[in-house]
Coordinates of C-alpha atoms in Angstrom, one line a residue:
M1 CA 31.1 67.1 6.5
T2 CA 29.0 69.3 4.2
E3 CA 31.0 72.3 5.2
D4 CA 34.1 70.6 4.0
K5 CA 32.4 69.7 0.7
E6 CA 31.3 73.3 0.3
F7 CA 34.8 74.5 1.1
L8 CA 36.3 72.1 -1.4
E9 CA 33.7 73.2 -4.1
K10 CA 34.7 76.9 -3.4
I11 CA 38.3 76.0 -3.7
K12 CA 37.7 74.2 -7.0
K13 CA 35.7 77.2 -8.3
A14 CA 38.5 79.6 -7.2
K15 CA 41.1 77.4 -8.9
K16 CA 39.0 77.3 -12.1
T17 CA 38.6 81.1 -12.0
A18 CA 42.3 81.5 -11.5
Y19 CA 43.1 79.2 -14.4
Y20 CA 40.7 81.3 -16.6
A21 CA 42.4 84.5 -15.5
I22 CA 45.9 83.2 -16.2
F23 CA 44.7 81.8 -19.6
F24 CA 43.2 85.1 -20.7
S25 CA 46.1 87.1 -19.3
L26 CA 48.4 85.0 -21.3
I27 CA 46.4 85.5 -24.5
A28 CA 46.2 89.3 -23.8
S29 CA 50.0 89.4 -23.3
V30 CA 50.6 87.5 -26.6
L31 CA 48.3 89.9 -28.5
L32 CA 49.9 92.9 -26.9
L33 CA 53.4 91.7 -27.9
F34 CA 52.2 91.0 -31.4
A35 CA 50.7 94.5 -31.6
V36 CA 53.9 96.0 -30.4
F37 CA 56.1 94.2 -32.9
N38 CA 53.7 94.3 -35.8
P39 CA 51.5 97.3 -35.4
S40 CA 49.8 96.8 -38.7
L41 CA 48.6 93.4 -37.5
S42 CA 49.4 92.1 -40.9
V43 CA 49.5 88.4 -40.0
F44 CA 47.1 87.7 -42.9
E45 CA 48.8 89.9 -45.4
N46 CA 50.3 88.3 -48.5
K47 CA 54.0 88.3 -47.7
N48 CA 54.9 87.6 -51.4
S49 CA 53.7 91.0 -52.6
D50 CA 56.5 93.0 -54.2
L51 CA 56.8 96.6 -53.4
V52 CA 56.5 98.8 -56.5
Y53 CA 58.3 102.1 -56.4
N54 CA 57.2 104.7 -58.9
D55 CA 59.6 107.4 -59.7
I56 CA 57.5 110.5 -59.4
E57 CA 59.2 113.3 -61.1
E58 CA 58.1 116.6 -59.8
D59 CA 58.7 119.5 -62.0
D60 CA 60.4 122.2 -59.9
D61 CA 59.5 124.8 -62.5
K62 CA 55.8 123.8 -62.9
I63 CA 53.5 126.7 -63.5
E64 CA 49.8 126.6 -62.8
N65 CA 47.4 129.5 -63.4
G66 CA 50.3 131.8 -64.2
I67 CA 52.1 131.1 -60.9
H68 CA 55.4 129.4 -60.5
L69 CA 54.4 126.8 -58.0
R70 CA 57.7 126.4 -56.2
T71 CA 58.2 130.1 -55.5
G72 CA 54.8 131.6 -55.9
L73 CA 56.1 134.2 -58.4
V74 CA 54.1 135.4 -61.3
D75 CA 55.0 133.7 -64.6
A76 CA 56.4 136.4 -66.9
E77 CA 59.5 137.3 -68.8
G78 CA 62.5 137.1 -66.5
L79 CA 60.9 134.7 -64.0
M80 CA 63.6 132.1 -64.2
T81 CA 66.3 134.7 -63.9
V82 CA 64.7 135.9 -60.7
V83 CA 64.3 132.4 -59.5
N84 CA 67.9 131.4 -60.2
N85 CA 69.4 134.6 -58.8
C86 CA 67.1 135.6 -55.9
T87 CA 65.7 132.5 -54.4
N88 CA 69.0 130.8 -54.0
C89 CA 69.6 133.0 -50.9
H90 CA 66.1 133.9 -49.7
S91 CA 62.5 133.2 -50.1
A92 CA 60.5 134.6 -53.0
K93 CA 58.1 135.9 -50.4
L94 CA 60.8 138.4 -49.4
V95 CA 60.9 139.6 -53.0
T96 CA 57.1 139.9 -53.4
Q97 CA 56.5 141.7 -50.1
N98 CA 58.9 144.4 -50.9
R99 CA 57.3 146.2 -53.8
M100 CA 59.6 148.9 -55.1
N101 CA 60.4 150.9 -58.2
A102 CA 63.5 150.3 -60.3
E103 CA 65.6 152.8 -58.5
R104 CA 64.9 151.2 -55.1
W105 CA 65.4 147.7 -56.5
N106 CA 68.8 148.7 -57.9
E107 CA 69.7 150.2 -54.5
T108 CA 68.6 147.1 -52.7
I109 CA 70.7 144.9 -55.1
K110 CA 73.7 147.2 -54.5
W111 CA 73.2 146.9 -50.8
M112 CA 73.0 143.0 -51.0
Q113 CA 76.2 143.0 -53.1
K114 CA 77.9 145.2 -50.5
T115 CA 76.7 143.5 -47.3
Q116 CA 75.3 140.1 -48.2
N117 CA 77.8 138.8 -50.6
L118 CA 75.5 138.9 -53.6
W119 CA 77.4 138.3 -56.8
D120 CA 77.6 140.6 -59.7
L121 CA 74.4 140.1 -61.6
G122 CA 75.7 141.5 -64.8
E123 CA 73.1 141.8 -67.5
N124 CA 70.7 139.8 -65.3
Q125 CA 70.2 142.7 -63.0
K126 CA 68.3 144.6 -65.7
V127 CA 66.1 141.5 -66.4
I128 CA 65.5 141.0 -62.6
V129 CA 64.6 144.6 -61.9
N130 CA 62.4 144.8 -65.0
Y131 CA 60.5 141.6 -63.9
L132 CA 60.1 142.9 -60.3
V133 CA 58.9 146.4 -61.4
V134 CA 56.4 145.0 -63.9
N135 CA 55.0 142.2 -61.7
Y136 CA 55.5 143.6 -58.2
P137 CA 55.2 147.4 -58.6
P138 CA 54.9 149.6 -55.6
I139 CA 51.4 149.8 -54.2
A140 CA 50.1 153.3 -53.9
K141 CA 49.6 154.2 -50.3
G142 CA 47.6 157.2 -49.6
R143 CA 46.9 159.0 -46.4
R144 CA 43.7 158.3 -44.7
M145 CA 40.8 160.6 -45.3
I146 CA 40.7 163.8 -43.2
L147 CA 38.5 163.3 -40.2
K148 CA 35.3 165.4 -40.2
D149 CA 32.5 166.0 -37.8
I150 CA 34.4 164.4 -34.9
D151 CA 32.6 164.3 -31.6
W152 CA 35.6 164.7 -29.4
Y153 CA 35.2 163.8 -25.8
K154 CA 37.3 164.5 -22.7
L155 CA 39.2 161.7 -21.1
E156 CA 38.5 161.2 -17.5
N157 CA 40.9 159.9 -15.0

């Protein structure tokens, strides 16, 4: 008789545990679904708030510390002519990394007109070349120093 009572008590406990497990699984499922469909968990947010859009006007030609921010080019006479004619087709970095003298710039422009469909720059070519030569002149590259007092050694196989 007591064994039957103990068995029934165990069954009741198991049922109770099963109900708790089902209950908490259900709550976890609801929370998971809520999180999937509303990741911000904004159930307490004020739904009546109006979104305010501010038109932020960015100045494409803004210059800070003497540098044209959009292109990275130095602010100087002819900057906008360079920006309007050169950076339409390629990055300003391509311009600044190729430091040349006026003759080489003119040759490069002629090459771009011949092979890359660059339009006739007209009077702007003089402005562009002048800007580039003044602000991005060739960097003098010298040969390395002559090696002296070298302790040569013989390579071994």
